[in-house]
Structures are given as structure tokens and as C-alpha cells.
C-alpha positions as semicolon CSV with decimal commas, in nm:
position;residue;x (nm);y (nm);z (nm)
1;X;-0,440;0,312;0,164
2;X;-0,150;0,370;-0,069
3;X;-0,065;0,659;0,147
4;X;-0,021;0,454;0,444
5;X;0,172;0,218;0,251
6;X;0,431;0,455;0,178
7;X;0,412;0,642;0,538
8;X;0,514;0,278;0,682
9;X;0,812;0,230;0,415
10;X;0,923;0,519;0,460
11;X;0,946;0,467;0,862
12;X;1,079;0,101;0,802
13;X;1,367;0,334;0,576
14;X;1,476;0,556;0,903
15;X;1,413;0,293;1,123
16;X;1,636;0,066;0,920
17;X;1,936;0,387;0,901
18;X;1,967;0,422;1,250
19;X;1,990;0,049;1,310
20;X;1,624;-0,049;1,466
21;X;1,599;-0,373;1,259
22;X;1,293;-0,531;1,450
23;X;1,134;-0,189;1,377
24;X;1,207;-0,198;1,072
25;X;1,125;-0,543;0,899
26;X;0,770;-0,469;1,105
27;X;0,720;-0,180;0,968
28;X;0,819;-0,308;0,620
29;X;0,605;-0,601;0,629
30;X;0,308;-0,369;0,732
31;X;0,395;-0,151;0,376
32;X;0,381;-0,469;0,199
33;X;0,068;-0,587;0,322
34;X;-0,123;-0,249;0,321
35;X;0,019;-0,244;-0,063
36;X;-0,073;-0,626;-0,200
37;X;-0,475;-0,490;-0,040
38;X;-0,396;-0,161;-0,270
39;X;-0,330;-0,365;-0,537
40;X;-0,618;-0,583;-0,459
41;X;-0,902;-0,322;-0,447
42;X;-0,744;-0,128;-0,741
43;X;-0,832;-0,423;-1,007
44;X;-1,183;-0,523;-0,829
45;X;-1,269;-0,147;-0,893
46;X;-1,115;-0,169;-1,238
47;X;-1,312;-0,546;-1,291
48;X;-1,630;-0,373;-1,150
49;X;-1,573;-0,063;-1,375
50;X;-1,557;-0,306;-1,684
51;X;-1,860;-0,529;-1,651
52;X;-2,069;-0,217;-1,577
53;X;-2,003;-0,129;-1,880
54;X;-1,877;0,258;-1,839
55;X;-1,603;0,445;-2,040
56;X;-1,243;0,444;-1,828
């Protein structure tokens, strides 16, 4: 999922050079989104990791 986060940033970054703005807040918003669910699943595995009681 972080891969696809940074596949759309870095299409919102052309897009945004060569002037497509619409393309480019969409496609920014999109990296955002796919980054806060990143973020989201990262500590639930983390949390999950913790109460099961394994070494990191």
C-alpha cells in the first residue's frame, strides 16, 4: 500500500510540473488517503504484535 502511495505522489508531482492541477490535487489526495490507511494498519499490526505477546 505504501507503494501505491508513493506511485500516486509521484504522478500528482509530474502532473503538477506540466500544469494539470485537477490531476494533480486528485492524485495527491489519493497518496494521502492510501498513506493515513498505511499508517493505520502499520500500528494495528504493531498493537496486535504487542498483546500477543512476541519479541519485535
Amino acid at each position: 500500500m505504501l507503494y501505491w502511495a508513493l506511485l500516486f505522489l509521484i504522478v500528482a508531482l509530474i502532473a503538477g510540473v506540466f500544469g494539470f492541477g485537477g490531476i494533480a490535487s486528485a492524485s495527491a489526495g489519493i497518496a494521502q488517503i492510501l498513506f493515513v490507511i498505511f499508517l493505520i494498519l502499520f500500528v494495528i499490526a504493531i498493537i496486535a504484535r504487542v498483546v500477543n505477546g512476541r519479541a519485535p
